[in-house]
């Protein structure tokens, strides 16, 4: 491992304990990843600001006490709490977590982060790194989207390691930072599917789950899709990163590094091919629901954070109707998207329909948000995957349109 | 069984313990509860298994950016594994272990093993992880 004079200086402790620990963690990561040197980055989106226990706080307090500063513009992932809706996770029932999350948000703001509190930074004009840009990503759907859809370059840097990179402005030069690491080795073919299936409202979520299961940590290339919107690519990214460990995928003819399948593969032969069938989609769909029918307690949408376009669909499906008052309907998003939908007058429309627009956080995080219990419907494969284990709820997966009809009926409707 | 592998993160003493062999990779964030020390990923083949105080062997690695925080938090609480054996190196498991050592002086060796060694492991057996 080659270290520059500056890197050696930091590692020696001469610039303080925060830089020393950051370099120790980065050097260990570099050795594990097989990197011979570091690469400079100029953007970060970090997950360390998400409270997951006392250790999150202890690490952040250490950085603050040591006077750590950030070397690159650093954006914050979603928090545990919604600052505008304290009743969502009341301090009266979970005081340790709420106080911890509040303090953690204060610390990362004090360290100089741009506080967006969103898992979908790429929906914001100032947090969309470009093609070839070397960056730090952390939250799994964001990492997958940055790499795949925008062509920016990052590995998945988890809690603490992400901040170490942001403090030093560098990460190990390995994996998805390199040309070689970004080439596909697994082809997922969807050409055998008919047009109705490809146009299905849950298709991209289910495809993402299949890609995740089949690819593991390989880079897959999806072949046979003619078009895909950014929201559809977001669905693939989130599901593939959840069900497997897919930090990057190509969609031939659509994503920037895959004009052709040969480009995605770098001229090599794929080590694995998977043909997606209607049966496989159906099995995948069924496996995402722990209880496929019945009376609902809640509907949770917006994982990852809803875009303006997804809110437009939601408003359209609702068409002025009101959700059943016995259930809780939560749509999560960022402050910036919320400001945009407010300008369009949709916040008032949604609230009148019984939809609560939740900011800064997500509804599958523990402790449970108020009303998220029993049977919960979602249009997100990621939410469906995590919630039964994290929250101990039953989940039913369906399209956004089905979520809306079910929210109005108070029970699962398809 | 004495484990022969490449030490990715060293502990500060020899570790001996009961092995929990996972047949699928686990995401610690969302898949493991640091309060109880058990696997909560309902789709994992070993859902419900106790990892606290055991050496955990895993094929590959997967999952979330929250992994270092949850793994580190479990080490702080004493509900985490006492050693990790992986067939694929993982920077985020390493980050959790290194940060826990720095903040709390609690170590959990992280060792890379080959497929043959992994295949020879049996759930519930006693394994020894030589120090350093």
Short mmCIF file of C-alpha atoms in Angstrom, two decimals:
data_model
loop_
_atom_site.label_atom_id
_atom_site.label_comp_id
_atom_site.label_asym_id
_atom_site.label_seq_id
_atom_site.Cartn_x
_atom_site.Cartn_y
_atom_site.Cartn_z
CA UNK A 1 0.00 0.00 0.00
CA UNK A 2 1.45 3.33 -1.08
CA UNK A 3 0.70 6.22 1.26
CA UNK A 4 1.37 9.84 0.41
CA UNK A 5 3.20 12.06 2.90
CA UNK A 6 -0.11 13.59 3.87
CA UNK A 7 -1.70 10.18 4.48
CA UNK A 8 1.28 9.06 6.56
CA UNK A 9 1.07 12.28 8.55
CA UNK A 10 -2.59 11.63 9.36
CA UNK A 11 -1.89 7.99 10.22
CA UNK A 12 0.88 9.00 12.61
CA UNK A 13 -1.58 10.92 14.76
CA UNK A 14 0.17 14.24 14.21
CA UNK A 15 -3.11 15.77 12.97
CA UNK A 16 -5.14 14.44 15.88
CA UNK A 17 -6.96 11.32 16.96
CA UNK A 18 -9.87 11.63 14.50
CA UNK A 19 -7.62 11.63 11.43
CA UNK A 20 -5.53 8.84 12.96
CA UNK A 21 -8.54 6.56 13.52
CA UNK A 22 -9.96 7.46 10.10
CA UNK A 23 -6.70 6.49 8.41
CA UNK A 24 -6.42 3.27 10.45
CA UNK A 25 -9.90 2.23 9.35
CA UNK A 26 -9.27 3.22 5.73
CA UNK A 27 -5.90 1.43 5.58
CA UNK A 28 -7.52 -1.74 6.98
CA UNK A 29 -10.30 -1.43 4.40
CA UNK A 30 -7.72 -0.88 1.65
CA UNK A 31 -5.80 -4.00 2.64
CA UNK A 32 -8.99 -6.06 2.72
CA UNK A 33 -10.11 -4.68 -0.64
CA UNK A 34 -6.67 -5.25 -2.18
CA UNK A 35 -6.09 -1.56 -2.93
CA UNK A 36 -2.55 -0.35 -3.57
CA UNK A 37 -3.41 3.32 -3.11
CA UNK A 38 -6.21 5.71 -2.22
CA UNK A 39 -8.34 7.67 -4.67
CA UNK A 40 -9.54 11.23 -4.03
CA UNK A 41 -13.30 11.78 -3.76
CA UNK A 42 -15.24 15.05 -3.93
CA UNK A 43 -18.73 14.12 -2.69
CA UNK A 44 -20.20 12.01 0.11
CA UNK A 45 -23.60 10.73 1.21
CA UNK A 46 -23.24 9.11 4.63
CA UNK A 47 -25.24 6.70 6.77
CA UNK A 48 -23.35 7.26 10.05
CA UNK A 49 -25.92 9.93 10.92
CA UNK A 50 -28.55 7.19 11.24
CA UNK A 51 -28.89 6.19 14.90
CA UNK A 52 -28.53 2.46 15.39
CA UNK A 53 -27.44 2.39 19.01
CA UNK A 54 -25.12 4.02 21.51
CA UNK A 55 -22.11 3.28 19.32
CA UNK A 56 -23.40 5.63 16.60
CA UNK A 57 -23.33 8.42 19.18
CA UNK A 58 -20.03 7.44 20.79
CA UNK A 59 -18.28 7.54 17.42
CA UNK A 60 -19.83 10.88 16.46
CA UNK A 61 -19.08 12.44 19.88
CA UNK A 62 -15.49 11.29 19.48
CA UNK A 63 -15.23 13.05 16.11
CA UNK A 64 -16.78 16.23 17.49
CA UNK A 65 -14.57 16.26 20.58
CA UNK A 66 -11.48 15.76 18.43
CA UNK A 67 -12.41 18.67 16.19
CA UNK A 68 -12.81 16.58 13.04
CA UNK A 69 -13.69 18.44 9.85
CA UNK A 70 -15.07 17.18 6.56
CA UNK A 71 -12.90 17.42 3.46
CA UNK A 72 -15.75 17.07 0.92
CA UNK A 73 -19.42 18.15 0.63
CA UNK A 74 -21.19 15.55 2.75
CA UNK A 75 -24.92 14.82 2.61
CA UNK A 76 -26.93 13.00 5.26
CA UNK A 77 -28.98 9.83 4.86
CA UNK A 78 -32.36 9.46 6.54
CA UNK A 79 -32.56 9.68 10.32
CA UNK A 80 -34.60 7.66 12.80
CA UNK A 81 -36.95 10.56 13.52
CA UNK A 82 -39.13 13.01 11.62
CA UNK A 83 -38.30 16.41 13.10
CA UNK A 84 -41.61 17.85 11.87
CA UNK A 85 -43.73 15.02 13.31
CA UNK A 86 -42.42 14.05 16.75
CA UNK A 87 -45.54 11.95 17.37
CA UNK A 88 -44.42 9.51 14.67
CA UNK A 89 -41.88 8.02 17.08
CA UNK A 90 -42.77 9.56 20.44
CA UNK A 91 -40.01 10.21 22.96
CA UNK A 92 -42.45 9.10 25.66
CA UNK A 93 -42.32 5.50 24.46
CA UNK A 94 -38.74 5.25 23.16
CA UNK A 95 -36.78 7.99 24.95
CA UNK A 96 -33.30 6.56 24.42
CA UNK A 97 -33.65 6.15 20.66
CA UNK A 98 -35.34 9.51 20.09
CA UNK A 99 -32.84 11.45 22.20
CA UNK A 100 -29.98 9.54 20.57
CA UNK A 101 -31.23 10.25 17.07
CA UNK A 102 -31.75 13.96 17.85
CA UNK A 103 -28.26 14.30 19.27
CA UNK A 104 -26.75 12.43 16.34
CA UNK A 105 -28.47 14.78 13.88
CA UNK A 106 -27.07 17.77 15.81
CA UNK A 107 -23.56 16.37 15.74
CA UNK A 108 -23.45 15.68 12.02
CA UNK A 109 -24.87 19.14 11.34
CA UNK A 110 -22.18 20.61 13.64
CA UNK A 111 -19.52 18.64 11.75
CA UNK A 112 -20.58 20.49 8.60
CA UNK A 113 -22.86 18.10 6.75
CA UNK A 114 -25.51 19.26 4.27
CA UNK A 115 -28.53 18.02 6.19
CA UNK A 116 -30.93 16.52 3.68
CA UNK A 117 -31.90 13.43 5.74
CA UNK A 118 -32.78 11.48 2.64
CA UNK A 119 -32.03 8.01 1.29
CA UNK A 120 -32.66 9.33 -2.24
CA UNK A 121 -30.07 12.13 -2.56
CA UNK A 122 -30.04 11.67 -6.33
CA UNK A 123 -33.50 13.27 -6.47
CA UNK A 124 -31.91 16.58 -5.45
CA UNK A 125 -30.08 18.75 -7.97
CA UNK A 126 -27.10 19.38 -5.67
CA UNK A 127 -26.61 15.72 -4.76
CA UNK A 128 -26.41 14.10 -8.18
CA UNK A 129 -22.78 13.23 -8.89
CA UNK A 130 -21.91 12.79 -12.53
CA UNK A 131 -20.48 10.15 -14.84
CA UNK A 132 -17.02 9.02 -13.74
CA UNK A 133 -17.03 11.12 -10.55
CA UNK A 134 -15.27 9.39 -7.61
CA UNK A 135 -17.52 9.63 -4.54
CA UNK A 136 -18.51 8.08 -1.20
CA UNK A 137 -21.90 6.39 -1.07
CA UNK A 138 -23.26 4.47 1.87
CA UNK A 139 -26.98 3.69 1.92
CA UNK A 140 -27.39 0.65 -0.30
CA UNK A 141 -30.03 1.94 -2.72
CA UNK A 142 -28.15 5.22 -3.13
CA UNK A 143 -24.87 3.39 -3.81
CA UNK A 144 -26.58 1.27 -6.43
CA UNK A 145 -28.28 4.30 -8.04
CA UNK A 146 -25.11 6.46 -8.01
CA UNK A 147 -23.10 3.72 -9.71
CA UNK A 148 -25.68 2.32 -12.06
CA UNK A 149 -27.86 5.20 -13.16
CA UNK A 150 -25.54 8.20 -12.78
CA UNK A 151 -22.24 6.45 -13.52
CA UNK A 152 -20.56 7.91 -10.43
CA UNK A 153 -18.10 5.58 -8.70
CA UNK A 154 -18.38 4.23 -5.18
CA UNK A 155 -18.24 1.09 -3.12
CA UNK A 156 -20.63 0.70 -0.22
CA UNK A 157 -18.98 2.45 2.74
CA UNK A 158 -20.96 1.59 5.84
CA UNK A 159 -21.35 3.43 9.14
CA UNK A 160 -18.19 5.16 10.35
CA UNK A 161 -16.13 4.11 7.33
CA UNK A 162 -18.14 6.60 5.25
CA UNK A 163 -17.21 9.47 7.59
CA UNK A 164 -13.58 8.34 7.67
CA UNK A 165 -13.58 8.83 3.89
CA UNK A 166 -15.34 12.20 4.14
CA UNK A 167 -12.82 13.45 6.74
CA UNK A 168 -9.82 12.51 4.63
CA UNK A 169 -11.39 12.98 1.18
CA UNK A 170 -10.17 9.61 0.03
CA UNK A 171 -11.07 5.93 -0.10
CA UNK A 172 -9.29 2.74 -1.20
CA UNK A 173 -8.87 2.59 -4.98
CA UNK A 174 -10.57 -0.75 -5.56
CA UNK A 175 -13.77 -2.38 -6.70
CA UNK A 176 -16.30 -0.03 -8.28
CA UNK A 177 -13.84 2.88 -8.27
CA UNK A 178 -11.87 1.08 -11.01
CA UNK A 179 -12.82 0.49 -14.67
CA UNK A 180 -12.33 -3.25 -14.29
CA UNK A 181 -14.50 -3.50 -11.17
CA UNK A 182 -17.50 -2.04 -12.97
CA UNK A 183 -17.73 -4.66 -15.71
CA UNK A 184 -20.66 -7.07 -15.62
CA UNK A 185 -20.10 -10.79 -15.17
CA UNK A 186 -23.74 -11.90 -14.96
CA UNK A 187 -26.46 -11.37 -17.57
CA UNK A 188 -30.12 -11.21 -16.55
CA UNK A 189 -32.37 -11.57 -19.60
CA UNK A 190 -35.92 -10.28 -19.65
CA UNK A 191 -36.48 -10.74 -23.42
CA UNK A 192 -38.72 -13.77 -22.91
CA UNK A 193 -41.36 -11.69 -21.10
CA UNK A 194 -44.37 -10.25 -22.89
CA UNK A 195 -45.03 -6.51 -23.07
CA UNK A 196 -47.80 -6.58 -20.45
CA UNK A 197 -45.45 -8.17 -17.94
CA UNK A 198 -42.70 -5.65 -18.68
CA UNK A 199 -45.20 -2.81 -18.22
CA UNK A 200 -46.59 -4.24 -14.96
CA UNK A 201 -46.64 -1.80 -12.04
CA UNK A 202 -44.57 -4.02 -9.72
CA UNK A 203 -42.30 -5.44 -12.42
CA UNK A 204 -39.19 -3.37 -11.63
CA UNK A 205 -39.35 -4.09 -7.90
CA UNK A 206 -39.67 -7.83 -8.56
CA UNK A 207 -36.92 -7.74 -11.19
CA UNK A 208 -34.68 -6.03 -8.63
CA UNK A 209 -35.32 -8.80 -6.09
CA UNK A 210 -34.51 -11.46 -8.69
CA UNK A 211 -31.35 -9.63 -9.76
CA UNK A 212 -30.31 -9.37 -6.10
CA UNK A 213 -30.94 -13.05 -5.38
CA UNK A 214 -29.22 -14.27 -8.54
CA UNK A 215 -26.25 -11.91 -8.65
CA UNK A 216 -25.10 -11.91 -5.03
CA UNK A 217 -22.24 -9.42 -5.15
CA UNK A 218 -21.53 -9.72 -8.89
CA UNK A 219 -22.21 -6.82 -11.25
CA UNK A 220 -25.20 -7.86 -13.38
CA UNK A 221 -26.27 -6.55 -16.78
CA UNK A 222 -30.00 -6.58 -17.44
CA UNK A 223 -30.71 -7.21 -21.09
CA UNK A 224 -34.02 -6.81 -22.91
CA UNK A 225 -35.54 -3.67 -21.36
CA UNK A 226 -36.43 -1.10 -24.01
CA UNK A 227 -37.15 1.81 -21.68
CA UNK A 228 -37.03 2.57 -17.99
CA UNK A 229 -37.87 5.73 -16.06
CA UNK A 230 -35.68 6.99 -13.26
CA UNK A 231 -38.29 5.85 -10.71
CA UNK A 232 -38.26 2.36 -12.24
CA UNK A 233 -34.45 2.25 -12.10
CA UNK A 234 -34.69 3.39 -8.47
CA UNK A 235 -36.99 0.42 -7.77
CA UNK A 236 -34.52 -2.02 -9.34
CA UNK A 237 -31.61 -0.44 -7.42
CA UNK A 238 -33.34 -0.60 -4.04
CA UNK A 239 -34.62 -4.16 -4.42
CA UNK A 240 -31.39 -5.57 -5.86
CA UNK A 241 -29.29 -3.98 -3.11
CA UNK A 242 -31.66 -5.36 -0.47
CA UNK A 243 -32.16 -8.90 -1.72
CA UNK A 244 -28.51 -9.36 -2.64
CA UNK A 245 -25.49 -7.15 -2.32
CA UNK A 246 -25.74 -5.50 -5.71
CA UNK A 247 -23.86 -2.20 -5.54
CA UNK A 248 -24.04 -1.72 -9.31
CA UNK A 249 -26.00 -3.03 -12.27
CA UNK A 250 -26.19 -2.16 -15.95
CA UNK A 251 -29.33 -1.95 -18.05
CA UNK A 252 -28.24 -2.47 -21.64
CA UNK A 253 -29.14 0.50 -23.83
CA UNK A 254 -30.28 2.58 -20.85
CA UNK A 255 -27.62 3.08 -18.16
CA UNK A 256 -24.58 5.17 -19.14
CA UNK A 257 -21.86 2.52 -19.12
CA UNK A 258 -23.82 -0.06 -21.10
CA UNK A 259 -24.64 1.17 -24.63
CA UNK A 260 -24.36 -2.50 -25.62
CA UNK A 261 -24.16 -5.80 -23.73
CA UNK A 262 -20.60 -6.18 -24.97
CA UNK A 263 -19.71 -2.81 -23.40
CA UNK A 264 -21.24 -3.88 -20.08
CA UNK A 265 -19.26 -7.13 -20.13
CA UNK A 266 -16.05 -5.44 -21.32
CA UNK A 267 -15.86 -7.90 -24.19
CA UNK A 268 -15.74 -10.90 -21.86
CA UNK A 269 -18.15 -13.80 -21.62
CA UNK A 270 -20.64 -13.78 -18.76
CA UNK A 271 -19.94 -16.33 -16.02
CA UNK A 272 -23.66 -16.70 -15.39
CA UNK A 273 -26.90 -16.07 -17.28
CA UNK A 274 -30.39 -15.91 -15.79
CA UNK A 275 -33.60 -15.83 -17.84
CA UNK A 276 -36.44 -14.13 -15.98
CA UNK A 277 -39.74 -15.96 -16.48
CA UNK A 278 -43.32 -15.07 -15.59
CA UNK A 279 -43.28 -17.96 -13.09
CA UNK A 280 -40.17 -16.60 -11.37
CA UNK A 281 -41.78 -13.15 -11.11
CA UNK A 282 -44.91 -14.70 -9.65
CA UNK A 283 -42.98 -16.73 -7.06
CA UNK A 284 -40.97 -13.64 -6.13
CA UNK A 285 -44.15 -11.60 -5.76
CA UNK A 286 -45.75 -14.18 -3.47
CA UNK A 287 -42.66 -14.48 -1.31
CA UNK A 288 -42.75 -10.73 -0.55
CA UNK A 289 -46.08 -11.00 1.30
CA UNK A 290 -46.26 -12.72 4.68
CA UNK A 291 -50.07 -12.39 4.72
CA UNK A 292 -51.58 -11.68 1.29
CA UNK A 293 -55.06 -10.57 2.33
CA UNK A 294 -57.13 -9.20 5.17
CA UNK A 295 -57.90 -6.03 7.10
CA UNK A 296 -55.05 -3.52 6.99
CA UNK A 297 -53.62 -1.47 9.86
CA UNK A 298 -51.32 0.68 7.76
CA UNK A 299 -50.04 1.48 4.29
CA UNK A 300 -46.38 2.53 4.01
CA UNK A 301 -45.04 3.95 0.77
CA UNK A 302 -41.97 5.99 -0.13
CA UNK A 303 -39.07 3.52 0.36
CA UNK A 304 -36.76 4.86 -1.01
CA UNK A 305 -38.05 8.41 -0.50
CA UNK A 306 -40.80 9.30 -2.96
CA UNK A 307 -39.96 11.49 -5.94
CA UNK A 308 -42.18 14.28 -7.23
CA UNK A 309 -43.23 11.92 -10.03
CA UNK A 310 -44.31 9.23 -7.58
CA UNK A 311 -46.35 11.78 -5.62
CA UNK A 312 -48.02 12.76 -8.90
CA UNK A 313 -49.04 9.13 -9.43
CA UNK A 314 -50.29 8.90 -5.85
CA UNK A 315 -52.42 12.03 -6.18
CA UNK A 316 -53.75 10.72 -9.48
CA UNK A 317 -54.73 7.32 -8.06
CA UNK A 318 -56.38 8.89 -5.02
CA UNK A 319 -58.39 11.22 -7.25
CA UNK A 320 -59.71 13.17 -4.27
CA UNK A 321 -60.98 10.10 -2.39
CA UNK A 322 -60.38 9.57 1.31
CA UNK A 323 -58.52 6.69 2.94
CA UNK A 324 -60.29 4.53 5.51
CA UNK A 325 -59.92 6.37 8.84
CA UNK A 326 -59.13 3.12 10.71
CA UNK A 327 -55.71 2.84 9.11
CA UNK A 328 -52.55 4.91 8.97
CA UNK A 329 -51.19 5.90 5.55
CA UNK A 330 -47.60 7.13 5.54
CA UNK A 331 -45.65 8.40 2.53
CA UNK A 332 -41.98 9.11 3.24
CA UNK A 333 -39.88 11.66 1.38
CA UNK A 334 -37.27 14.38 1.76
CA UNK A 335 -37.79 18.00 2.81
CA UNK A 336 -36.91 19.25 -0.68
CA UNK A 337 -39.41 17.00 -2.47
CA UNK A 338 -42.00 17.88 0.20
CA UNK A 339 -41.44 21.59 -0.49
CA UNK A 340 -41.97 20.96 -4.20
CA UNK A 341 -45.24 19.06 -3.71
CA UNK A 342 -46.42 21.75 -1.31
CA UNK A 343 -45.88 24.34 -4.06
CA UNK A 344 -48.02 22.23 -6.34
CA UNK A 345 -50.79 22.13 -3.73
CA UNK A 346 -50.56 18.36 -3.30
CA UNK A 347 -49.71 18.35 0.42
CA UNK A 348 -53.14 19.76 1.22
CA UNK A 349 -54.78 17.27 -1.16
CA UNK A 350 -52.91 14.35 0.37
CA UNK A 351 -53.64 15.37 3.95
CA UNK A 352 -57.33 15.79 3.11
CA UNK A 353 -57.23 12.23 1.74
CA UNK A 354 -55.71 10.94 4.97
CA UNK A 355 -52.13 10.50 3.72
CA UNK A 356 -49.42 11.75 6.10
CA UNK A 357 -46.29 12.99 4.35
CA UNK A 358 -43.40 11.87 6.56
CA UNK A 359 -39.98 13.57 6.33
CA UNK A 360 -36.37 12.82 7.29
CA UNK A 361 -36.86 9.13 8.11
CA UNK A 362 -38.32 5.83 6.94
CA UNK A 363 -41.19 3.72 8.23
CA UNK A 364 -39.35 0.38 8.29
CA UNK A 365 -36.86 1.55 10.90
CA UNK A 366 -37.24 0.39 14.50
CA UNK A 367 -38.68 1.53 16.84
CA UNK A 368 -41.98 1.26 15.01
CA UNK A 369 -43.70 4.42 13.84
CA UNK A 370 -47.10 5.06 15.38
CA UNK A 371 -49.76 2.86 13.77
CA UNK A 372 -47.32 0.66 11.88
CA UNK A 373 -48.42 -2.70 13.29
CA UNK A 374 -50.46 -5.75 12.37
CA UNK A 375 -50.87 -6.08 8.62
CA UNK A 376 -49.14 -3.39 6.57
CA UNK A 377 -49.27 -2.90 2.80
CA UNK A 378 -46.41 -1.43 0.79
CA UNK A 379 -45.42 -0.92 -2.83
CA UNK A 380 -41.72 -1.26 -1.95
CA UNK A 381 -39.92 -4.59 -2.20
CA UNK A 382 -37.29 -3.20 0.17
CA UNK A 383 -39.90 -2.33 2.80
CA UNK A 384 -41.54 -5.75 2.36
CA UNK A 385 -38.18 -7.49 2.73
CA UNK A 386 -37.07 -5.77 5.94
CA UNK A 387 -40.23 -4.97 7.90
CA UNK A 388 -41.29 -8.45 9.10
CA UNK A 389 -37.92 -8.95 10.82
CA UNK A 390 -37.29 -5.40 12.01
CA UNK A 391 -40.82 -4.44 13.06
CA UNK A 392 -42.48 -7.80 13.64
CA UNK A 393 -45.38 -6.87 11.36
CA UNK A 394 -47.09 -8.83 8.60
CA UNK A 395 -46.62 -7.36 5.18
CA UNK A 396 -48.48 -7.46 1.90
CA UNK A 397 -46.74 -6.24 -1.24
CA UNK A 398 -48.67 -4.63 -4.10
CA UNK A 399 -48.61 -1.90 -6.71
CA UNK A 400 -49.08 1.75 -5.77
CA UNK A 401 -52.55 1.67 -7.33
CA UNK A 402 -53.46 -1.40 -5.22
CA UNK A 403 -52.03 0.28 -2.11
CA UNK A 404 -54.32 3.25 -2.75
CA UNK A 405 -57.44 1.14 -3.36
CA UNK A 406 -56.66 -0.92 -0.26
CA UNK A 407 -56.09 2.20 1.84
CA UNK A 408 -59.52 3.45 0.81
CA UNK A 409 -61.20 0.08 1.43
CA UNK A 410 -59.35 -0.59 4.70
CA UNK A 411 -58.48 -4.08 3.52
CA UNK A 412 -56.33 -5.64 0.82
CA UNK A 413 -57.90 -5.04 -2.59
CA UNK A 414 -56.36 -6.03 -5.91
CA UNK B 1 -10.97 -27.46 15.23
CA UNK B 2 -8.18 -24.90 14.97
CA UNK B 3 -8.96 -22.33 12.28
CA UNK B 4 -6.32 -21.69 9.68
CA UNK B 5 -6.96 -18.56 7.68
CA UNK B 6 -5.85 -15.05 6.85
CA UNK B 7 -6.37 -12.63 9.71
CA UNK B 8 -8.09 -9.48 8.43
CA UNK B 9 -8.50 -7.91 11.86
CA UNK B 10 -6.64 -9.44 14.79
CA UNK B 11 -8.01 -9.96 18.28
CA UNK B 12 -5.79 -9.56 21.32
CA UNK B 13 -6.00 -13.13 22.55
CA UNK B 14 -6.80 -16.64 21.36
CA UNK B 15 -10.54 -17.16 21.02
CA UNK B 16 -12.26 -20.48 21.61
CA UNK B 17 -15.98 -20.93 21.25
CA UNK B 18 -19.05 -22.60 19.91
CA UNK B 19 -19.52 -22.20 16.16
CA UNK B 20 -22.64 -20.86 14.48
CA UNK B 21 -22.34 -21.81 10.82
CA UNK B 22 -24.56 -19.75 8.54
CA UNK B 23 -25.46 -21.23 5.18
CA UNK B 24 -26.33 -17.84 3.72
CA UNK B 25 -24.68 -14.44 4.20
CA UNK B 26 -26.28 -12.18 6.81
CA UNK B 27 -26.77 -8.43 6.80
CA UNK B 28 -26.24 -7.39 10.41
CA UNK B 29 -28.32 -4.22 9.93
CA UNK B 30 -31.92 -5.29 9.65
CA UNK B 31 -30.99 -8.95 9.92
CA UNK B 32 -29.64 -9.10 13.48
CA UNK B 33 -30.91 -7.61 16.72
CA UNK B 34 -28.11 -6.20 18.90
CA UNK B 35 -30.46 -6.21 21.92
CA UNK B 36 -31.04 -9.97 21.82
CA UNK B 37 -28.03 -11.19 19.84
CA UNK B 38 -30.30 -13.14 17.48
CA UNK B 39 -30.91 -13.25 13.71
CA UNK B 40 -34.17 -11.48 12.86
CA UNK B 41 -34.07 -11.70 9.04
CA UNK B 42 -37.15 -13.87 8.53
CA UNK B 43 -35.95 -15.06 5.12
CA UNK B 44 -32.58 -16.22 6.48
CA UNK B 45 -32.19 -20.01 6.84
CA UNK B 46 -31.04 -19.51 10.45
CA UNK B 47 -33.67 -16.95 11.49
CA UNK B 48 -33.82 -16.88 15.30
CA UNK B 49 -30.30 -18.27 15.80
CA UNK B 50 -28.26 -16.86 18.69
CA UNK B 51 -24.93 -15.29 17.66
CA UNK B 52 -24.02 -13.78 21.04
CA UNK B 53 -20.81 -15.20 22.45
CA UNK B 54 -20.27 -17.54 19.49
CA UNK B 55 -17.88 -17.69 16.56
CA UNK B 56 -19.89 -17.00 13.43
CA UNK B 57 -18.93 -18.44 10.04
CA UNK B 58 -20.51 -16.92 6.95
CA UNK B 59 -20.25 -17.66 3.24
CA UNK B 60 -19.63 -14.38 1.43
CA UNK B 61 -21.14 -11.27 2.89
CA UNK B 62 -24.08 -9.09 2.09
CA UNK B 63 -26.18 -6.26 3.09
CA UNK B 64 -26.49 -2.90 4.39
CA UNK B 65 -24.43 0.14 5.11
CA UNK B 66 -25.73 -0.10 8.67
CA UNK B 67 -23.69 -3.25 9.25
CA UNK B 68 -20.67 -1.66 11.02
CA UNK B 69 -22.91 0.21 13.46
CA UNK B 70 -25.03 -2.80 14.37
CA UNK B 71 -22.10 -5.20 14.61
CA UNK B 72 -20.13 -2.68 16.69
CA UNK B 73 -23.13 -1.96 18.91
CA UNK B 74 -23.56 -5.70 19.58
CA UNK B 75 -19.88 -5.94 20.56
CA UNK B 76 -20.35 -3.00 22.94
CA UNK B 77 -23.38 -4.67 24.51
CA UNK B 78 -21.79 -8.12 24.66
CA UNK B 79 -24.49 -9.56 22.40
CA UNK B 80 -22.26 -9.93 19.37
CA UNK B 81 -20.07 -12.70 18.03
CA UNK B 82 -16.65 -13.38 19.59
CA UNK B 83 -15.10 -14.10 16.20
CA UNK B 84 -16.07 -13.95 12.53
CA UNK B 85 -14.99 -16.39 9.81
CA UNK B 86 -15.72 -15.24 6.26
CA UNK B 87 -15.13 -16.77 2.85
CA UNK B 88 -15.18 -13.29 1.32
CA UNK B 89 -13.50 -10.23 2.77
CA UNK B 90 -15.83 -7.44 3.80
CA UNK B 91 -14.75 -3.87 4.57
CA UNK B 92 -17.91 -3.08 6.53
CA UNK B 93 -17.64 -5.98 8.98
CA UNK B 94 -14.01 -4.92 9.44
CA UNK B 95 -15.08 -1.31 10.06
CA UNK B 96 -17.47 -2.37 12.84
CA UNK B 97 -14.83 -4.51 14.52
CA UNK B 98 -12.05 -1.90 14.28
CA UNK B 99 -14.25 0.92 15.58
CA UNK B 100 -15.41 -1.21 18.54
CA UNK B 101 -11.80 -1.93 19.38
CA UNK B 102 -10.91 1.78 19.16
CA UNK B 103 -13.87 3.03 21.19
CA UNK B 104 -14.36 0.22 23.72
CA UNK B 105 -11.25 -1.97 23.57
CA UNK B 106 -13.46 -4.94 22.71
CA UNK B 107 -11.96 -7.17 20.06
CA UNK B 108 -13.54 -9.66 17.67
CA UNK B 109 -11.09 -11.30 15.27
CA UNK B 110 -12.10 -11.32 11.62
CA UNK B 111 -10.59 -14.16 9.63
CA UNK B 112 -10.77 -14.99 5.94
CA UNK B 113 -11.08 -18.73 5.34
CA UNK B 114 -11.12 -20.74 2.11
CA UNK B 115 -14.04 -22.77 0.82
CA UNK B 116 -12.53 -26.08 1.97
CA UNK B 117 -12.19 -24.81 5.53
CA UNK B 118 -15.74 -23.48 5.46
CA UNK B 119 -17.00 -26.85 4.18
CA UNK B 120 -15.27 -28.64 7.06
CA UNK B 121 -17.02 -26.52 9.68
CA UNK B 122 -19.99 -28.02 11.50
CA UNK B 123 -22.59 -25.96 13.32
CA UNK B 124 -22.18 -26.31 17.08
CA UNK B 125 -18.57 -27.52 17.02
CA UNK B 126 -15.88 -25.89 19.16
CA UNK B 127 -13.40 -23.82 17.19
CA UNK B 128 -10.17 -22.12 18.18
CA UNK B 129 -8.97 -18.91 16.57
CA UNK B 130 -5.26 -18.56 17.28
CA UNK B 131 -4.20 -15.11 18.33
CA UNK B 132 -2.38 -12.83 15.84
#
